[in-house]
Structure formats: C-alpha cells, structure tokens
Amino acid sequence: MGGKILLASIDIPGIREFGVYRASGGYAAVEQALRGMTPAQVGNEVTKSGLRGRGGAGFPTGLKWSFLDRKSDKPRYLVCNADESEPGTFKDRYLMHHLPHLLIEGLIISSYALGVKTCYIYIRGEFKYLVGILETAIREANKNGFLGERILGTDFSLNIYVHPGAGAYICGEETALLESLEGKRGNPRIKPPFPAFKGLYGCPTVVNNVETLATVAPIIRMGGEAYAKIGRGKSTGTKLISACGNINNPGVYEIEMGLPVEDFIYAPEYCGGIANDKYLKAVIPGGSSVPILPADLMLNTARGEKRLMTYESLADGEFATGTMLGSGGFIVFDEDACIVRNTWNLAHFYRHESCGQCSPCREGTGWMERVLYRIEHGAGKMSDIDLLVRVAKNIEGNTICPLGDAAAWPVASAIRHFRREFEYHVKHPEVVKNTSHGALNYEVESMIPDSGTGVNYW
Amino acid sequence: MQNDNIIQHPQFIREGKQVAFAPGTLKKVHELILRYPEGQQKSALLPLLHIAQEELGGHLSVDIMDYVASLLGIQPVEVYEVATFYSMFYLDNMGKYVIEVCRTGPCALAGSEQILAHLRDVLEIKPGETTPDGIFSLREVECLGSCGTAPVMQVNTEYYEKLTPGKVDRLLEDLREYANKNKPGGSTWVEKFC
Ligand SMILES: Cc1cc2nc3c(=O)[nH]c(=O)nc-3n(C[C@H](O)[C@H](O)[C@H](O)COP(=O)(O)O)c2cc1C
Ligand code: SF4
Ligand code: FES
C-alpha cells in the first residue's frame, strides 16, 4: 500500500555512500532549495505538507519552525533528536543506519530554512556504531561541497556535528537533551521559556526528531502539497513504524498513514500475524509510554469503526478506549503475555529513568514499581490495584516534564483494560509466584478484556 | 566528628595517580572541544568522558574525572555530577568486557530473562558484579533501541542481537580467547569521530 517515500532508495546497494546516494537523486533537494527557494519558501512547503513531529508528540513541524525567535541577534541552532530510547522504538536507528545521507540532506535544508549555521545530532551513546556512520556521511558531504562554507557557492554555510549521549532516556525530552548537550545532567527545564526562544546556550533553538528532519528532503523534492495528499486527513504522509513483540516479522516498516491496524498486524508485508499461531491479546502502538489496548479495541474503535494508523484514529476514544501513535514503537502481545508482569517491567523502566527533580515522579514511579512487583510476585492485596490507580493519577500532570505522564499512563491503562488479570494475580498468589506467563495459561476465568465487546479475533 | 568518613564515599577516593591521554587522543580531544562555541567547551564533557573511560582503564576514577575537568577548564564537581547521572559511565572497576543485557518489556517478551539467567549461571555472578578473573562484568540495562531483534545485549557497546543461550556461550568463548590475546571488545570512540 502506498509508495515508499523515506525508504524509497533503501534497497540500492551501497546507498550509504555519498556517490551512490547522489547518483540516485540524493542532494537534489538541497540544490533545489538553496538555488531556487528562499528560506521562507522552504518553511512554507513544510507547513503545506502537514508534516507532524515524528518524535512522539505529533506537533506540526511548520508551526514549530514559525515560533523560532527570528528577532534575536544570537545564533540559532538546530538540534536533531536521535536519542531514541523509548522502549519499542528503533526506527531512527534503522534510518540512520541505512540512509545517513537522507538525514544529512534533511538537516541541510531545514537549517537553511531556519537560518541555522550550526547543527548538532544528539545521538544516544549506545548507538556508538552509528556515530561512525554519521561522521563518515558528514565528511563525505563536506568534501562534496554540501556542508561547510558557502554551500554550492551560495551565502549559506553550515556545520553538522554528532554528539553522543551516555545512557539516559530522559535526554530524549527536548530540554533535558539541551542540558545534556551543554555538558550537564539531563534534568528537563521548566517551560516556558521554550527552546524556540531560549534553547541551546540560551539561543533560539529548534529540536526535531530524526525522522521528522529526514522527511523534509522528500517534501522539498515532491512539494508540500503533493506530500499532503498522501496519508489521511491531518495525518499526512508516511510514518516509520518499528514493530516488535510476538509477531512473525519484527522490523521497521514505512506505512502510509491511514493503513488499518488490522492490516498492519496481519498482512504478510508487515507484521505477518502473531507468531506461533497464537492469538492477539494486546498492543502498545506508540512506544511504551502510550496506553496499552486490548485486541478488540486495537482493531476497532469503541464506536465500531476500523482503527487506522493515524494520529486521530489511534486516539479515538481518548484515554477510556483509545491510545496514541506516539513514536511508532508498535509492541504486540500474544495470549501468553502477562500484562501484570509487563506493567511491572515498564514501571521499573520509568523508575530507573526518572531524573528525580519532581517528587511525584521520583517517588511515584518507585511506589508503582514496588506495588506492581508485589502483585506480580504473589504478595499483592486487592486494595493495591486502586492504590496504583491513585498513585498514577497523582503523578499525571503534576511534573516538570511529560515523563511523569509517560510513567502513569501504562499503569493506568493496563488496569483499566486488564483489571481482572491484576485481580487474578492477587487471588492466586501460588499460581503467579511460580509462573511468569499470562493469565490465559492458568486455564481459569476467561481473560476477555474488561472493555470487551468480545474478542472475535482469538 | 569523623568528617572524613562521612564525606568520603568509597568511590570518591582521590588516589593522586597521574593520568593523561596519549598524544594522538589528545589531538582528537582538542578537535572535539572546538566543535562547540567559544566559552561552551563544557559541552564536550560527555564525548570526553566516553573516551576517557575507554582509554584510561575502563571506569572513571576520581583522578580521571579531575583530569577531564582540567582539560575543559571546569570544576571537578561539574564532572562528578555528570558522571554519576549517566548509566554508561562506570565509577567502579569493571571487567575487561562489560556485558549489558536489555531487560525492558519487548526484550522480556522475547526471552531476555532466560538470557540473563543463563549468563548468571555460566559466569557465576549477579548483575552489578565482575568475575574474579576480571574478564566479565554483568549489568542489566534498559531498552537498547533494538527491540525488533530481541533479546539483545551489548558488550563494550557492540550489539549482539537475537540471542539464544547457545549464541551467548559461543560469544563468551570468543571473548575469553580475546582476553588471552588482550584484544579490545570492540571499536573505539576515538576512531568514530573523524
Ligand atoms: C521522556 C521523553 C523522552 C523523549 N524521547 C524522545 C526521543 O528519544 N526521540 C525524540 O525524537 N523525541 C523524544 N521525545 C520528544 C521530544 O521532547 C521532542 O518533542 C521531539 O524531539 C520533538 O521533535 P518532533 O517535533 O520532530 O517530534 C521525548 C519526550 C519525553 C517527554
Ligand atoms: S517528571 Fe520525572 S523525569 Fe521529568 S523532570 Fe520531573 S522527575 Fe524528572
Ligand atoms: S526492549 Fe530491549 S532493545 Fe528495546
């Protein structure tokens, strides 16, 4: 379904090298933009394209760029967010690994549009091997006159540097990222001021995700309007989805926005169905921070419409029966997966990654982890379940950065949709103590999710 | 009052050892510092700590952190507070090969718990510990951005994906042989920056 836009050239042998990339039409968009368009025109095309941030929040990129303080006489910075640490997400890694020049091309055009002379790629330290790949691509682009002083003989000059992080999920949050880039602990800043006014070194700064910035190149090549025709409604274009969990074909897929979730899970060219002929139990469709949904609600909305891979459709029903597209980290759970264990696992993740600045997040993530641990290990009380809901509620919205919400939502949604599985754990401590499998394996009460309109797909 | 004892965390003992980068590394370090604007040299701290940890003994001793502070012209405490924040920096002595197993959700779905249990069995250590011969350290880490090829671990920041206990055994064998020949467990930070 739909042509590939970002990954169109991924199968060309040697596409990682400058020469091959250039011969396949690469960097033509840079020439087009620098030679034939003003920075404002480039920004316009991005606005027209309807491109929305691919890092998780889905904020319109053109609009974000328009906020950049252009009156300030300080230098402006573009920072590419390549921290990719959201569990379930590995699309940026895939893109940088296979098509480093596509990202560089997007960075050059975006920097031109924003009047930026220095751009940093903040990449998570664990992606050390990608640092070499990106540095090589930057050197090649430099050698061929696409970076450095007076690019293509114009007045526009740009340097791109790769900056490694050192293992901290929170540094994906844009203000923590800026702190980290300044050589400090990754403690998120209080907003406002927003980075558009006071970002890196107190200067106007735009922070965008890898996929967002890479997409700018094809948008210029094809034109904003043409890009906006792809996809569905306000979810324009294509999106990289990294699929993992209990499916036949884990991997990164470029899908046209609007693809039905059911097709994505079962079509052979995507996930290829649930592994080992098991049933689908639940999905976390946008990275571990977004609400988990049981199979029935994942495939169809509560209103009975087919659920589609768009920002709007995935959010249909809001928190009661919906979820979010997030970063596109699509985690699939089969019938054997234990929701309680998974929720405990993720609670551990958020407790570990909390930067510790706000008490609700620092303490609350620890409480949730400990309570979930005792439920999962056969020492839980019935009242623990509501306690978890209360703690999650008290974190949500009461913190400096959205990590607090991101920690609360998985717990709240798991209990909302799988309360009976939690209750089962409390009632049968001996069973759960000796197995880490999903409640379906216990061959007792039906595990049809509470939200259930009946699970037809099992 | 035993002030000294209260203040001195065991990890924070200044041994007063002379540490310094090799001349080639130092050249690269100065190039890296120039990537950041005038007056913002502190930005180079994370890359420098990566290089320092790798080239000066596998963990960040107080002496090494003081040395990095002097290179950047910042206070030592500015380095300590950063080194203690990020999970890739080690303050304790580590084994030659640091095995970091991803424990997060998607990897757990694919059997990371069994991989970790296997490593505990064969190495006879728990996460956070180092084998008595000083060859392996074992750690649990969070999502490595490799969930599609789970279960996953890194050894000295190199990826090993789609693990099985058998694959782990073969890798450990290879690494033991590497250790005999004193080979590094992977590529270096310095060669990544060009
Ligand atoms: C805890 C936390 C972690 C985040 N991690 C990432 C990340 O790894 N990569 C990313 O692009 N955005 C991440 N974000 C979102 C960024 O703050 C920011 O919104 C994004 O980089 C903006 O780029 P975009 O508009 O292109 O999506 C994270 C946000 C939070 C709150
Ligand atoms: S919400 Fe959590 S991670 Fe975010 S600033 Fe507060 S303590 Fe730090
Ligand atoms: S959960 Fe292990 S790599 Fe993502």
XYZ file of C-alpha atoms and ligand atoms in Angstrom:
695
model
C 0.000 0.000 0.000
C 1.334 3.385 -0.981
C 4.792 4.082 -2.333
C 7.716 4.466 -0.010
C 8.949 7.982 0.476
C 11.613 7.879 3.158
C 12.838 4.384 2.451
C 12.391 4.556 -1.336
C 16.076 4.024 -2.045
C 16.896 1.692 0.805
C 17.427 -1.378 -1.385
C 20.018 0.249 -3.661
C 23.346 -1.441 -2.939
C 25.853 0.924 -1.332
C 23.270 3.659 -0.736
C 25.093 4.584 2.456
C 27.922 6.035 0.355
C 27.737 9.571 -0.928
C 28.375 8.671 -4.589
C 25.611 6.091 -4.780
C 23.180 8.263 -2.851
C 23.916 11.237 -5.101
C 23.545 9.165 -8.285
C 20.123 8.007 -7.132
C 18.893 11.575 -6.943
C 20.208 12.411 -3.485
C 21.012 16.025 -2.560
C 18.908 17.257 -5.483
C 16.513 18.705 -2.917
C 19.387 20.674 -1.370
C 20.216 22.161 -4.768
C 16.569 22.892 -5.368
C 16.155 24.658 -2.026
C 19.422 26.596 -1.889
C 19.443 27.665 -5.528
C 15.765 28.215 -6.209
C 13.952 28.961 -2.960
C 14.112 31.459 -0.128
C 14.259 30.108 3.435
C 10.683 31.275 3.928
C 9.555 29.333 0.862
C 11.144 26.174 2.234
C 9.344 26.694 5.544
C 6.135 27.213 3.605
C 6.423 23.906 1.811
C 6.953 22.148 5.135
C 3.860 23.865 6.547
C 1.822 22.919 3.481
C 2.969 19.321 3.736
C 1.200 18.977 7.059
C 4.262 17.189 8.450
C 3.930 16.477 12.155
C 6.732 15.694 14.575
C 7.698 12.045 14.464
C 9.355 12.053 17.893
C 6.161 11.325 19.782
C 4.016 14.386 20.260
C 2.973 14.905 16.636
C 3.287 18.686 16.796
C 3.092 20.347 13.328
C 6.665 20.943 12.202
C 5.953 24.049 10.105
C 4.246 25.678 13.066
C 7.107 24.803 15.411
C 9.559 26.377 12.978
C 7.446 29.518 12.775
C 7.855 30.043 16.542
C 11.648 30.339 16.252
C 12.721 33.732 17.536
C 13.992 35.431 14.397
C 14.380 38.841 16.011
C 17.134 37.744 18.359
C 20.663 38.623 17.270
C 22.018 35.456 18.870
C 22.997 32.483 16.733
C 20.249 29.922 16.103
C 20.651 26.206 16.480
C 19.019 23.131 15.027
C 19.298 20.020 17.179
C 18.406 16.647 15.750
C 16.963 14.376 18.411
C 18.499 10.948 17.809
C 18.226 9.821 21.417
C 15.680 7.115 20.529
C 15.274 5.338 23.855
C 11.518 4.844 24.053
C 11.007 1.096 24.568
C 9.692 -0.440 21.366
C 11.164 2.268 19.134
C 14.050 1.578 16.767
C 13.093 3.404 13.584
C 15.582 6.279 13.808
C 18.391 3.799 14.253
C 17.233 1.978 11.118
C 17.028 5.202 9.133
C 20.460 6.450 10.220
C 21.999 3.042 9.712
C 20.792 2.615 6.135
C 20.285 6.162 4.871
C 22.599 8.515 6.766
C 22.730 10.897 3.813
C 18.960 11.279 3.786
C 19.181 12.681 7.313
C 22.097 14.959 6.389
C 20.132 16.205 3.383
C 17.120 16.956 5.566
C 19.344 18.736 8.095
C 20.891 20.972 5.432
C 17.514 22.019 4.032
C 16.000 22.537 7.484
C 18.999 24.586 8.636
C 18.680 26.721 5.515
C 15.007 27.330 6.243
C 15.743 28.246 9.858
C 18.851 30.363 9.255
C 20.981 27.976 11.276
C 24.752 27.726 10.884
C 25.466 25.007 13.419
C 23.510 21.823 13.834
C 24.058 19.062 16.384
C 22.862 15.493 16.120
C 22.347 14.312 19.701
C 22.535 10.538 19.465
C 22.206 8.081 22.327
C 25.614 6.783 23.393
C 24.622 3.162 22.927
C 24.408 3.875 19.177
C 28.189 4.289 19.138
C 28.487 2.402 15.855
C 26.134 4.906 14.224
C 28.359 7.783 15.296
C 30.967 6.446 12.882
C 28.422 6.061 10.077
C 27.088 9.600 10.545
C 30.536 11.164 10.871
C 31.571 9.463 7.636
C 28.477 10.760 5.864
C 29.126 14.272 7.153
C 32.732 14.141 5.969
C 31.622 12.969 2.522
C 29.026 15.725 2.260
C 31.669 18.229 3.328
C 34.109 17.011 0.717
C 31.480 17.352 -1.976
C 30.549 20.897 -1.104
C 27.214 20.233 0.579
C 28.469 21.248 4.007
C 30.957 23.771 5.310
C 31.476 27.277 3.998
C 29.393 28.714 1.149
C 27.478 25.597 0.211
C 27.015 25.248 -3.577
C 28.533 28.690 -3.977
C 25.684 30.389 -2.114
C 25.978 32.524 1.024
C 24.737 29.661 3.164
C 27.248 27.907 5.440
C 26.566 25.017 7.769
C 28.422 22.636 10.061
C 26.888 19.475 11.464
C 28.357 17.709 14.496
C 27.466 14.397 16.082
C 27.186 14.476 19.862
C 26.814 11.234 21.820
C 24.707 10.961 24.954
C 25.625 8.472 27.637
C 22.631 6.368 28.598
C 19.635 8.316 29.870
C 16.134 8.004 28.430
C 15.206 11.380 29.826
C 17.698 13.061 27.477
C 15.187 12.407 24.684
C 12.996 15.086 26.252
C 13.999 18.188 24.363
C 15.039 20.436 27.242
C 16.874 17.627 29.050
C 18.600 16.988 25.748
C 19.754 20.606 25.591
C 21.052 20.446 29.163
C 22.909 17.266 28.296
C 24.329 18.826 25.148
C 25.647 21.647 27.327
C 27.570 19.067 29.332
C 25.220 18.827 32.301
C 22.940 16.287 33.951
C 19.841 15.597 31.889
C 17.351 17.482 34.041
C 14.434 18.857 31.997
C 13.910 22.613 32.164
C 10.718 24.315 33.183
C 8.852 25.652 30.140
C 8.357 28.431 29.227
C 10.726 29.716 28.045
C 10.527 27.328 25.125
C 13.629 26.336 23.168
C 12.401 28.463 20.245
C 13.373 31.467 22.389
C 15.861 30.133 24.900
C 17.284 26.810 23.844
C 20.858 25.678 23.446
C 23.227 28.135 25.218
C 20.222 30.393 25.743
C 19.849 30.866 21.982
C 16.807 30.258 19.757
C 16.743 26.547 19.009
C 14.628 24.027 17.142
C 14.664 20.409 18.302
C 13.246 17.855 15.904
C 13.265 14.108 15.634
C 15.465 12.245 13.113
C 12.527 11.023 11.051
C 10.908 14.474 11.002
C 14.061 16.111 9.676
C 14.787 13.367 7.158
C 11.261 13.770 5.769
C 11.980 17.397 4.888
C 14.141 16.272 1.940
C 11.399 14.338 0.080
C 8.914 17.104 0.928
C 11.054 19.637 -0.936
C 11.610 17.166 -3.771
C 7.909 16.473 -4.300
C 6.416 19.701 -2.966
C 4.421 20.230 0.199
C 1.041 19.888 -1.465
C 1.875 16.574 -3.086
C 3.103 15.248 0.254
C -0.082 16.371 1.974
C -2.127 14.298 -0.487
C -0.544 11.138 0.885
C -1.980 9.790 4.094
C -5.306 10.614 5.606
C -6.736 13.875 6.881
C -4.396 15.648 9.284
C -2.096 12.646 9.381
C -0.260 13.328 6.178
C 2.463 11.323 4.517
C 4.079 8.149 5.665
C 5.362 7.041 9.054
C 8.055 4.642 10.079
C 6.695 2.036 12.445
C 9.030 -0.235 14.374
C 7.167 -3.424 15.148
C 8.255 -5.875 17.816
C 6.940 -8.378 20.296
C 5.108 -11.600 19.480
C 4.787 -11.184 15.720
C 6.153 -13.103 12.771
C 8.110 -10.252 11.159
C 9.526 -7.748 13.608
C 11.174 -4.819 11.865
C 10.807 -1.263 10.599
C 8.058 -0.541 8.085
C 7.172 2.612 6.240
C 3.408 2.795 6.074
C 1.105 5.300 4.512
C -0.885 6.966 7.278
C -4.374 5.516 7.289
C -3.433 1.861 6.982
C -5.879 -0.208 9.064
C -4.228 -1.545 12.215
C -5.558 -4.992 11.390
C -3.755 -4.981 8.034
C -0.572 -3.826 9.679
C -0.665 -6.683 12.155
C -1.773 -9.468 9.839
C -0.579 -8.571 6.316
C 2.451 -10.604 5.225
C 4.304 -7.489 4.034
C 4.107 -6.013 7.552
C 3.986 -7.857 10.882
C 2.776 -11.051 9.242
C 0.447 -12.032 12.062
C 1.029 -13.304 15.556
C 3.966 -15.682 15.989
C 3.369 -19.385 16.603
C -0.282 -19.127 15.552
C -1.225 -17.574 18.852
C -3.953 -15.040 19.401
C -3.507 -11.318 19.660
C -4.014 -10.151 23.212
C -2.948 -6.513 23.343
C -0.859 -3.839 21.642
C 1.107 -0.806 22.772
C 1.137 1.024 19.428
C 3.354 4.062 20.009
C 6.227 3.212 22.309
C 5.932 2.099 25.923
C 4.593 5.468 27.118
C 1.248 5.280 25.330
C -1.752 3.394 26.716
C -1.983 -0.332 26.074
C -5.130 -1.517 24.294
C -6.695 -4.979 24.242
C -7.077 -6.687 20.870
C -10.691 -5.728 20.258
C -10.139 -2.032 20.892
C -6.918 -2.077 18.954
C -8.544 -3.336 15.788
C -11.798 -1.384 16.075
C -12.659 1.767 17.946
C -15.309 1.711 20.657
C -17.669 3.183 18.069
C -17.127 0.130 15.919
C -15.047 1.793 13.222
C -11.911 0.198 11.894
C -8.917 1.542 13.806
C -6.405 3.150 11.439
C -2.747 4.027 11.775
C -3.226 7.794 12.102
C -2.771 10.228 14.973
C -6.545 10.772 15.113
C -7.843 7.234 14.788
C -5.457 5.781 17.356
C -6.506 8.493 19.805
C -10.214 7.922 19.119
C -11.983 7.327 22.422
C -9.270 9.241 24.288
C -7.936 7.516 27.360
C -11.055 5.472 28.016
C -10.824 3.392 24.864
C -8.065 4.952 22.763
C -4.300 5.329 22.725
C -1.712 7.277 20.692
C 0.551 6.956 17.659
C 3.457 8.272 19.734
C 6.851 7.400 18.339
C 5.561 4.455 16.297
C 7.021 1.757 18.544
C 4.463 -0.974 17.966
C 4.666 -3.664 20.667
C 2.453 -6.713 20.163
C 1.469 -9.117 22.947
C 0.163 -12.608 22.310
C -2.161 -14.625 24.520
C 0.698 -15.854 26.716
C 1.999 -12.417 27.594
C 1.364 -11.404 31.189
C 0.081 -7.852 31.360
C 0.908 -7.546 35.054
C 4.487 -8.604 34.519
C 4.868 -6.295 31.563
C 3.420 -3.382 33.502
C 5.805 -4.053 36.363
C 8.677 -4.269 33.890
C 7.799 -0.871 32.402
C 7.284 0.660 35.845
C 10.841 -0.407 36.652
C 11.987 1.323 33.468
C 10.342 4.631 34.395
C 11.557 4.490 37.985
C 15.069 3.935 36.691
C 14.842 6.719 34.119
C 13.165 9.400 36.252
C 15.647 12.235 36.618
C 14.433 12.792 40.178
C 13.657 16.514 40.037
C 9.932 16.301 40.851
C 8.703 14.389 43.897
C 5.570 12.944 42.249
C 7.648 11.360 39.503
C 10.666 10.375 41.603
C 8.647 8.828 44.437
C 5.563 7.781 42.491
C 7.455 5.725 39.917
C 9.159 3.871 42.765
C 5.878 3.208 44.573
C 4.241 1.911 41.427
C 7.146 -0.382 40.748
C 7.147 -1.825 44.256
C 3.391 -2.364 44.378
C 3.417 -3.981 40.937
C 6.323 -6.140 41.988
C 4.417 -7.498 44.923
C 1.293 -8.167 42.876
C 3.321 -9.930 40.202
C 5.165 -11.998 42.789
C 2.125 -13.211 44.655
C 2.142 -10.825 47.598
C -0.423 -8.282 46.434
C -3.606 -7.098 48.121
C -6.883 -6.235 46.376
C -6.526 -2.648 47.565
C -3.172 -2.423 45.762
C -4.935 -2.164 42.436
C -6.773 1.013 43.351
C -3.671 2.272 45.094
C -1.847 2.028 41.775
C -4.592 3.953 40.027
C -4.392 6.656 42.696
C -0.632 6.984 42.531
C -0.735 7.163 38.733
C -3.365 9.899 38.912
C -1.299 11.894 41.348
C 1.764 11.830 39.120
C -0.088 12.738 35.943
C 0.055 16.437 35.178
C 1.993 17.303 38.331
C 5.512 17.198 36.989
C 8.007 19.346 35.102
C 8.238 17.120 32.056
C 5.977 14.524 30.427
C 7.986 11.569 31.737
C 5.682 11.588 34.734
C 2.645 11.133 32.477
C 4.521 8.585 30.414
C 5.083 6.536 33.566
C 1.497 6.861 34.752
C -0.350 6.018 31.527
C 0.925 2.464 31.012
C -0.086 1.545 34.576
C -3.454 3.281 34.437
C -4.347 1.818 31.047
C -3.238 -1.704 31.943
C -5.529 -1.655 34.978
C -8.322 -0.023 33.021
C -8.365 -2.747 30.393
C -6.990 -5.759 32.254
C -8.180 -5.288 35.828
C -9.280 -8.891 36.043
C -5.786 -10.067 35.302
C -4.494 -7.983 38.210
C -7.232 -9.371 40.448
C -6.346 -12.857 39.350
C -2.777 -12.256 40.465
C -3.939 -11.146 43.888
C -6.344 -14.069 44.307
C -3.945 -16.773 43.170
C -0.583 -15.950 44.708
C 0.640 -19.533 44.494
C -0.011 -19.730 40.769
C 1.580 -16.434 39.847
C 4.571 -16.984 42.080
C 5.590 -19.989 40.028
C 4.970 -18.774 36.548
C 5.614 -15.652 34.619
C 3.065 -16.408 31.938
C -0.093 -14.615 31.027
C -3.225 -15.469 32.892
C -4.574 -17.289 29.837
C -2.198 -20.076 30.664
C -3.729 -20.618 34.048
C -6.819 -22.054 32.366
C -9.224 -20.380 34.689
C -11.576 -17.468 34.279
C -11.997 -16.045 30.839
C -9.424 -13.395 30.129
C -11.591 -11.418 27.779
C -10.568 -7.837 28.468
C -12.855 -5.765 30.643
C -13.534 -3.291 27.911
C -14.549 -6.290 25.872
C -17.130 -6.241 23.228
C -15.994 -9.837 22.937
C -12.716 -10.753 21.376
C -13.551 -12.040 17.948
C -10.018 -12.432 16.851
C -8.982 -15.132 19.277
C 33.293 14.071 64.386
C 34.579 11.761 61.743
C 34.059 14.156 58.918
C 36.352 12.377 56.563
C 34.491 9.142 56.815
C 31.160 10.779 56.281
C 32.219 12.706 53.234
C 34.316 10.125 51.528
C 32.144 7.784 49.599
C 34.294 4.765 48.732
C 34.085 5.599 45.039
C 35.338 9.083 45.634
C 38.842 8.485 46.803
C 41.430 10.566 45.039
C 44.414 8.308 44.540
C 46.558 11.042 43.101
C 47.565 8.931 40.112
C 48.961 10.785 37.143
C 46.569 10.219 34.216
C 46.769 11.625 30.693
C 45.573 10.821 27.192
C 48.033 9.541 24.616
C 49.194 12.354 22.280
C 47.052 11.109 19.355
C 43.952 11.015 21.533
C 44.705 14.406 22.978
C 44.782 15.884 19.482
C 41.362 14.403 18.743
C 40.075 15.674 22.075
C 41.105 19.223 21.246
C 39.361 18.950 17.880
C 36.214 17.761 19.625
C 36.269 20.704 22.013
C 36.371 23.062 19.026
C 33.026 21.733 17.817
C 31.320 23.840 20.453
C 31.207 27.630 20.538
C 33.692 29.782 22.375
C 33.049 29.595 26.101
C 30.957 26.436 25.829
C 33.768 23.872 25.998
C 31.889 22.106 28.755
C 29.634 20.711 26.018
C 32.424 18.310 25.114
C 32.119 16.627 28.504
C 30.115 13.542 27.506
C 32.269 12.665 24.485
C 35.415 13.233 26.562
C 34.190 11.033 29.377
C 33.417 8.262 26.871
C 36.940 8.477 25.520
C 38.484 8.746 28.970
C 36.614 5.747 30.307
C 37.618 3.675 27.325
C 41.261 4.666 27.106
C 42.207 5.210 30.724
C 41.222 1.973 32.393
C 37.576 1.108 31.825
C 35.998 3.251 34.518
C 36.027 6.839 35.682
C 38.211 7.188 38.751
C 38.290 10.487 40.588
C 41.731 11.150 39.138
C 40.407 10.695 35.613
C 37.425 12.949 36.260
C 39.728 15.621 37.681
C 41.896 15.326 34.571
C 38.891 15.780 32.270
C 37.808 18.795 34.322
C 41.240 20.336 33.845
C 41.095 19.761 30.081
C 37.800 21.629 29.869
C 38.631 24.275 32.432
C 35.662 23.407 34.637
C 35.289 22.464 38.309
C 35.781 18.785 39.173
C 32.328 18.656 40.755
C 30.810 19.535 37.378
C 32.295 16.320 36.079
C 31.298 14.193 39.093
C 27.669 15.250 38.922
C 27.511 14.317 35.254
C 29.433 11.061 35.579
C 27.016 9.890 38.278
C 23.931 10.701 36.191
C 24.505 8.669 33.047
C 24.282 4.890 33.018
C 27.099 4.385 30.516
C 29.697 5.789 32.888
C 31.148 3.432 35.450
C 32.589 4.630 38.720
C 33.746 1.194 39.834
C 36.395 -1.045 38.442
C 34.883 -3.081 35.602
C 35.812 -6.279 33.848
C 37.554 -6.156 30.510
C 34.265 -6.925 28.763
C 31.129 -5.343 30.117
C 28.056 -7.367 29.206
C 24.876 -5.299 29.321
C 21.654 -7.226 28.888
C 18.490 -5.346 27.963
C 15.752 -6.076 30.469
C 12.929 -3.868 29.157
C 9.457 -5.043 28.011
C 9.968 -6.043 24.361
C 13.181 -7.903 25.166
C 11.448 -9.602 28.096
C 8.728 -10.787 25.696
C 11.458 -12.384 23.606
C 13.180 -14.163 26.480
C 15.730 -11.740 27.939
C 15.046 -13.151 31.403
C 16.324 -16.540 30.265
C 19.392 -14.948 28.672
C 20.208 -13.140 31.887
C 19.635 -16.285 33.952
C 21.956 -18.165 31.632
C 24.673 -15.545 31.977
C 24.322 -15.602 35.757
C 24.705 -19.369 35.709
C 27.740 -19.616 33.479
C 29.575 -16.568 34.804
C 28.503 -17.257 38.386
C 27.943 -13.587 39.091
C 24.917 -11.339 39.570
C 24.190 -8.158 37.626
C 26.456 -5.455 39.004
C 29.313 -7.869 39.637
C 32.574 -8.774 37.922
C 34.066 -12.243 37.541
C 37.044 -12.879 39.866
C 39.387 -13.135 36.852
C 38.394 -9.595 35.899
C 37.266 -10.577 32.413
C 33.499 -10.071 32.542
C 31.164 -7.635 34.222
C 27.424 -8.213 34.015
C 24.830 -5.435 34.004
C 21.143 -5.069 33.330
C 20.272 -2.077 31.154
C 17.115 -0.541 29.734
C 15.882 -0.616 26.129
C 18.808 -0.516 23.706
C 16.726 0.533 20.702
C 16.944 -2.911 19.212
C 13.595 -4.394 20.207
C 12.956 -5.879 16.740
C 15.942 -8.175 17.156
C 15.330 -9.041 20.798
C 16.681 -10.339 23.060
C 19.672 -8.049 22.875
C 22.815 -7.221 24.763
C 25.849 -5.063 24.272
C 29.419 -5.990 25.046
C 31.595 -2.878 25.279
C 28.917 -1.008 23.288
C 28.777 -3.526 20.423
C 25.378 -5.033 19.700
C 24.604 -8.751 19.937
C 21.054 -9.414 18.803
C 18.520 -12.247 18.562
C 20.331 -14.013 21.366
C 19.964 -17.628 22.395
C 21.817 -19.337 25.254
C 23.892 -21.149 22.614
C 24.920 -17.898 20.954
C 25.834 -16.457 24.336
C 28.075 -19.450 25.052
C 29.903 -19.069 21.747
C 30.378 -15.363 22.317
C 31.771 -15.894 25.808
C 34.210 -18.422 24.390
C 35.376 -15.938 21.766
C 35.715 -13.192 24.327
C 37.784 -15.391 26.627
C 40.119 -16.017 23.706
C 40.199 -12.263 23.022
C 41.090 -11.681 26.641
C 44.044 -14.059 26.319
C 45.301 -12.086 23.347
C 44.478 -8.833 25.101
C 42.152 -7.696 22.302
C 39.565 -4.965 22.867
C 35.912 -5.946 22.824
C 35.024 -3.560 20.013
C 35.795 -0.377 18.155
C 36.859 2.779 19.973
C 35.194 6.155 20.386
C 38.208 7.979 19.021
C 38.007 6.208 15.682
C 34.292 7.077 15.408
C 34.908 10.817 15.421
C 36.525 11.915 12.221
C 10.659 11.389 28.419
C 10.695 11.805 26.990
C 11.515 11.145 26.097
C 11.570 11.518 24.761
N 12.400 10.835 23.934
C 12.479 11.226 22.638
C 13.375 10.568 21.748
O 14.078 9.633 22.129
N 13.437 10.986 20.462
C 12.669 12.023 20.016
O 12.757 12.367 18.853
N 11.811 12.665 20.828
C 11.699 12.300 22.126
N 10.852 12.972 22.961
C 10.091 14.105 22.415
C 10.927 15.375 22.435
O 10.769 16.021 23.689
C 10.500 16.365 21.378
O 9.131 16.541 21.474
C 10.825 15.917 19.990
O 12.175 15.666 19.837
C 10.406 16.983 19.035
O 10.647 16.559 17.722
P 9.469 16.388 16.677
O 8.587 17.600 16.777
O 10.175 16.286 15.394
O 8.748 15.148 17.054
C 10.764 12.588 24.302
C 9.932 13.238 25.195
C 9.889 12.862 26.521
C 8.983 13.587 27.447
S 8.723 14.383 35.503
Fe 10.291 12.961 36.237
S 11.803 12.929 34.586
Fe 10.523 14.744 34.232
S 11.596 16.399 35.269
Fe 10.187 15.551 36.778
S 11.376 13.984 37.893
Fe 12.499 14.487 36.007
S 13.476 -3.600 24.861
Fe 15.429 -4.472 24.600
S 16.175 -3.319 22.936
Fe 14.254 -2.388 23.286
